[in-house]
């Protein structure tokens, strides 16, 4: 018998769980739970939440969350924040700090926060082009990391605001570089909507790419996310200098970045669903989902 590791003596009974097997793990067989580069793909029933939480129990970790609500998108903040307070790292010892970037600070709703959880408002200019708002987030997240988060946060998760949490989002999502697969493209062949113009810094050739990731959610450890957002923001600017805007703005640059710098953890579409999709059998739980919205009513331009 091996001596118990000093860090595991007398600990949470959740650390003792059913023996894991490598021949018949009893886990999912209907979906891939690992990428070709050996990153986990997180699906329900591929992890033991109680075990993971017990492993992280005594860690003093701060998770920063960024969310942008500019123009009419402030209407989504209440549901986003209230549902995050019900599902996002709830019950952990982690500190959670939401950074809300908005051009209308007075519209940020007051939400009851649990212990160790707080909301910080950052005032930013509005814009009359939604394309600039979505892509401009990369530069603002970069600046936030450089000026405020370094030395004060361990992980960061960046979310679209027009979405709600419906189920657990916890320690299983932690990793160095974490990205989520787009719910509209997880079952399709490689005809992804990457940027196809060679003149763009987001260019992907027809044979390139792994998955199609959705930029509505990404995260990880600060240095990894900093490199991601600074590279994507810089490439977006280089394109703009040439009069090019990638097909899906930040999301196109994001996809090229993740093809070159593979994520160390991939979140299944459970972690980034869209309410308008019919439910599929492999999606046993929807944890986070974009709401249905009328673009013509909420965007500043078409
Ligand atoms: C997709 C991606 C989004 C981004 C965008 C780039 C989804 C669910 N999201 O979003 O992450 O990559 O494509 O084209 O597919 N926002 C404002 N005010 C505005 C417009 C946008 O605050 O007037 C913010 C807000 O946080 C919103 C986010 O930008 O959630 C993304 O904008 P969107 O949801 O309108 O863009 P969409 O659905 O095409």
PDB file of N, CA and C in Angstrom, residues 35-78:
ATOM      1  N   UNK A  35      -9.597  15.363 -27.119  1.00  0.00           N
ATOM      2  CA  UNK A  35      -9.235  15.833 -28.466  1.00  0.00           C
ATOM      3  C   UNK A  35      -8.041  15.022 -28.972  1.00  0.00           C
ATOM      4  N   UNK A  36      -7.707  15.138 -30.269  1.00  0.00           N
ATOM      5  CA  UNK A  36      -6.527  14.424 -30.776  1.00  0.00           C
ATOM      6  C   UNK A  36      -5.223  14.889 -30.115  1.00  0.00           C
ATOM      7  N   UNK A  37      -5.249  16.035 -29.449  1.00  0.00           N
ATOM      8  CA  UNK A  37      -4.031  16.478 -28.754  1.00  0.00           C
ATOM      9  C   UNK A  37      -4.161  16.260 -27.234  1.00  0.00           C
ATOM     10  N   UNK A  38      -5.078  15.370 -26.865  1.00  0.00           N
ATOM     11  CA  UNK A  38      -5.233  14.917 -25.485  1.00  0.00           C
ATOM     12  C   UNK A  38      -5.713  15.977 -24.506  1.00  0.00           C
ATOM     13  N   UNK A  39      -6.498  16.895 -24.999  1.00  0.00           N
ATOM     14  CA  UNK A  39      -7.197  17.815 -24.075  1.00  0.00           C
ATOM     15  C   UNK A  39      -8.564  17.203 -23.765  1.00  0.00           C
ATOM     16  N   UNK A  40      -9.012  17.307 -22.513  1.00  0.00           N
ATOM     17  CA  UNK A  40     -10.362  16.791 -22.215  1.00  0.00           C
ATOM     18  C   UNK A  40     -11.436  17.599 -22.937  1.00  0.00           C
ATOM     19  N   UNK A  41     -12.488  16.914 -23.368  1.00  0.00           N
ATOM     20  CA  UNK A  41     -13.695  17.603 -23.847  1.00  0.00           C
ATOM     21  C   UNK A  41     -14.738  17.344 -22.761  1.00  0.00           C
ATOM     22  N   UNK A  42     -15.200  18.407 -22.137  1.00  0.00           N
ATOM     23  CA  UNK A  42     -16.003  18.240 -20.919  1.00  0.00           C
ATOM     24  C   UNK A  42     -17.479  18.041 -21.269  1.00  0.00           C
ATOM     25  N   UNK A  43     -17.967  16.846 -20.973  1.00  0.00           N
ATOM     26  CA  UNK A  43     -19.380  16.496 -21.124  1.00  0.00           C
ATOM     27  C   UNK A  43     -19.894  16.019 -19.766  1.00  0.00           C
ATOM     28  N   UNK A  44     -21.167  16.114 -19.594  1.00  0.00           N
ATOM     29  CA  UNK A  44     -21.783  15.552 -18.399  1.00  0.00           C
ATOM     30  C   UNK A  44     -21.395  14.073 -18.282  1.00  0.00           C
ATOM     31  N   UNK A  45     -21.136  13.626 -17.069  1.00  0.00           N
ATOM     32  CA  UNK A  45     -20.795  12.236 -16.768  1.00  0.00           C
ATOM     33  C   UNK A  45     -19.420  11.812 -17.285  1.00  0.00           C
ATOM     34  N   UNK A  46     -18.576  12.774 -17.629  1.00  0.00           N
ATOM     35  CA  UNK A  46     -17.175  12.428 -17.898  1.00  0.00           C
ATOM     36  C   UNK A  46     -16.305  12.851 -16.719  1.00  0.00           C
ATOM     37  N   UNK A  47     -16.924  13.420 -15.698  1.00  0.00           N
ATOM     38  CA  UNK A  47     -16.161  13.863 -14.524  1.00  0.00           C
ATOM     39  C   UNK A  47     -17.036  13.681 -13.286  1.00  0.00           C
ATOM     40  N   UNK A  48     -16.373  13.653 -12.153  1.00  0.00           N
ATOM     41  CA  UNK A  48     -17.103  13.533 -10.898  1.00  0.00           C
ATOM     42  C   UNK A  48     -17.057  14.904 -10.210  1.00  0.00           C
ATOM     43  N   UNK A  49     -18.173  15.623 -10.200  1.00  0.00           N
ATOM     44  CA  UNK A  49     -18.146  16.981  -9.656  1.00  0.00           C
ATOM     45  C   UNK A  49     -17.718  17.036  -8.194  1.00  0.00           C
ATOM     46  N   UNK A  50     -18.176  16.057  -7.396  1.00  0.00           N
ATOM     47  CA  UNK A  50     -17.839  16.089  -5.966  1.00  0.00           C
ATOM     48  C   UNK A  50     -16.346  15.882  -5.768  1.00  0.00           C
ATOM     49  N   UNK A  51     -15.764  14.975  -6.562  1.00  0.00           N
ATOM     50  CA  UNK A  51     -14.319  14.730  -6.458  1.00  0.00           C
ATOM     51  C   UNK A  51     -13.540  15.981  -6.870  1.00  0.00           C
ATOM     52  N   UNK A  52     -13.920  16.563  -7.985  1.00  0.00           N
ATOM     53  CA  UNK A  52     -13.204  17.759  -8.449  1.00  0.00           C
ATOM     54  C   UNK A  52     -13.307  18.889  -7.436  1.00  0.00           C
ATOM     55  N   UNK A  53     -14.512  19.076  -6.895  1.00  0.00           N
ATOM     56  CA  UNK A  53     -14.684  20.155  -5.913  1.00  0.00           C
ATOM     57  C   UNK A  53     -13.840  19.891  -4.674  1.00  0.00           C
ATOM     58  N   UNK A  54     -13.786  18.621  -4.265  1.00  0.00           N
ATOM     59  CA  UNK A  54     -12.980  18.290  -3.078  1.00  0.00           C
ATOM     60  C   UNK A  54     -11.505  18.570  -3.347  1.00  0.00           C
ATOM     61  N   UNK A  55     -11.054  18.283  -4.567  1.00  0.00           N
ATOM     62  CA  UNK A  55      -9.637  18.531  -4.898  1.00  0.00           C
ATOM     63  C   UNK A  55      -9.302  20.024  -4.857  1.00  0.00           C
ATOM     64  N   UNK A  56     -10.301  20.874  -5.128  1.00  0.00           N
ATOM     65  CA  UNK A  56     -10.060  22.320  -5.169  1.00  0.00           C
ATOM     66  C   UNK A  56     -10.515  23.009  -3.882  1.00  0.00           C
ATOM     67  N   UNK A  57     -10.987  22.209  -2.918  1.00  0.00           N
ATOM     68  CA  UNK A  57     -11.711  22.762  -1.774  1.00  0.00           C
ATOM     69  C   UNK A  57     -10.959  23.872  -1.039  1.00  0.00           C
ATOM     70  N   UNK A  58      -9.703  23.637  -0.789  1.00  0.00           N
ATOM     71  CA  UNK A  58      -8.991  24.603   0.049  1.00  0.00           C
ATOM     72  C   UNK A  58      -8.182  25.608  -0.753  1.00  0.00           C
ATOM     73  N   UNK A  59      -8.364  25.610  -2.048  1.00  0.00           N
ATOM     74  CA  UNK A  59      -7.608  26.576  -2.866  1.00  0.00           C
ATOM     75  C   UNK A  59      -8.218  27.964  -2.725  1.00  0.00           C
ATOM     76  N   UNK A  60      -7.366  28.920  -2.527  1.00  0.00           N
ATOM     77  CA  UNK A  60      -7.839  30.312  -2.512  1.00  0.00           C
ATOM     78  C   UNK A  60      -7.633  30.849  -3.918  1.00  0.00           C
ATOM     79  N   UNK A  61      -8.674  30.813  -4.679  1.00  0.00           N
ATOM     80  CA  UNK A  61      -8.571  31.144  -6.092  1.00  0.00           C
ATOM     81  C   UNK A  61      -9.508  32.298  -6.401  1.00  0.00           C
ATOM     82  N   UNK A  62      -9.059  33.195  -7.238  1.00  0.00           N
ATOM     83  CA  UNK A  62      -9.953  34.261  -7.697  1.00  0.00           C
ATOM     84  C   UNK A  62     -10.221  34.079  -9.186  1.00  0.00           C
ATOM     85  N   UNK A  63     -11.493  34.072  -9.533  1.00  0.00           N
ATOM     86  CA  UNK A  63     -11.905  33.964 -10.929  1.00  0.00           C
ATOM     87  C   UNK A  63     -12.522  35.298 -11.338  1.00  0.00           C
ATOM     88  N   UNK A  64     -11.950  35.918 -12.362  1.00  0.00           N
ATOM     89  CA  UNK A  64     -12.533  37.145 -12.915  1.00  0.00           C
ATOM     90  C   UNK A  64     -13.458  36.760 -14.062  1.00  0.00           C
ATOM     91  N   UNK A  65     -14.563  37.470 -14.149  1.00  0.00           N
ATOM     92  CA  UNK A  65     -15.527  37.245 -15.238  1.00  0.00           C
ATOM     93  C   UNK A  65     -15.683  38.566 -15.972  1.00  0.00           C
ATOM     94  N   UNK A  66     -15.582  38.552 -17.299  1.00  0.00           N
ATOM     95  CA  UNK A  66     -15.886  39.780 -18.029  1.00  0.00           C
ATOM     96  C   UNK A  66     -17.174  39.594 -18.810  1.00  0.00           C
ATOM     97  N   UNK A  67     -17.944  40.659 -18.836  1.00  0.00           N
ATOM     98  CA  UNK A  67     -19.166  40.659 -19.638  1.00  0.00           C
ATOM     99  C   UNK A  67     -19.406  42.098 -20.101  1.00  0.00           C
ATOM    100  N   UNK A  68     -19.756  42.235 -21.366  1.00  0.00           N
ATOM    101  CA  UNK A  68     -19.942  43.563 -21.960  1.00  0.00           C
ATOM    102  C   UNK A  68     -21.425  43.789 -22.213  1.00  0.00           C
ATOM    103  N   UNK A  69     -21.917  44.951 -21.807  1.00  0.00           N
ATOM    104  CA  UNK A  69     -23.330  45.294 -22.029  1.00  0.00           C
ATOM    105  C   UNK A  69     -23.372  46.740 -22.506  1.00  0.00           C
ATOM    106  N   UNK A  70     -23.356  46.892 -23.808  1.00  0.00           N
ATOM    107  CA  UNK A  70     -23.270  48.218 -24.411  1.00  0.00           C
ATOM    108  C   UNK A  70     -24.539  48.467 -25.230  1.00  0.00           C
ATOM    109  N   UNK A  71     -25.056  49.695 -25.120  1.00  0.00           N
ATOM    110  CA  UNK A  71     -26.296  50.022 -25.824  1.00  0.00           C
ATOM    111  C   UNK A  71     -27.443  49.218 -25.239  1.00  0.00           C
ATOM    112  N   UNK A  72     -28.252  48.616 -26.102  1.00  0.00           N
ATOM    113  CA  UNK A  72     -29.461  47.916 -25.625  1.00  0.00           C
ATOM    114  C   UNK A  72     -29.151  46.580 -24.955  1.00  0.00           C
ATOM    115  N   UNK A  73     -27.911  46.164 -25.000  1.00  0.00           N
ATOM    116  CA  UNK A  73     -27.567  44.868 -24.389  1.00  0.00           C
ATOM    117  C   UNK A  73     -27.564  44.913 -22.856  1.00  0.00           C
ATOM    118  N   UNK A  74     -27.755  46.105 -22.262  1.00  0.00           N
ATOM    119  CA  UNK A  74     -27.862  46.155 -20.794  1.00  0.00           C
ATOM    120  C   UNK A  74     -29.079  45.354 -20.327  1.00  0.00           C
ATOM    121  N   UNK A  75     -30.083  45.186 -21.189  1.00  0.00           N
ATOM    122  CA  UNK A  75     -31.294  44.452 -20.783  1.00  0.00           C
ATOM    123  C   UNK A  75     -31.014  42.988 -20.432  1.00  0.00           C
ATOM    124  N   UNK A  76     -29.862  42.463 -20.874  1.00  0.00           N
ATOM    125  CA  UNK A  76     -29.552  41.049 -20.610  1.00  0.00           C
ATOM    126  C   UNK A  76     -28.811  40.836 -19.289  1.00  0.00           C
ATOM    127  N   UNK A  77     -28.330  41.933 -18.704  1.00  0.00           N
ATOM    128  CA  UNK A  77     -27.451  41.797 -17.531  1.00  0.00           C
ATOM    129  C   UNK A  77     -28.115  41.095 -16.350  1.00  0.00           C
ATOM    130  N   UNK A  78     -29.372  41.465 -16.089  1.00  0.00           N
ATOM    131  CA  UNK A  78     -30.033  40.939 -14.877  1.00  0.00           C
ATOM    132  C   UNK A  78     -30.072  39.407 -14.918  1.00  0.00           C
TER     133      UNK A  78
END
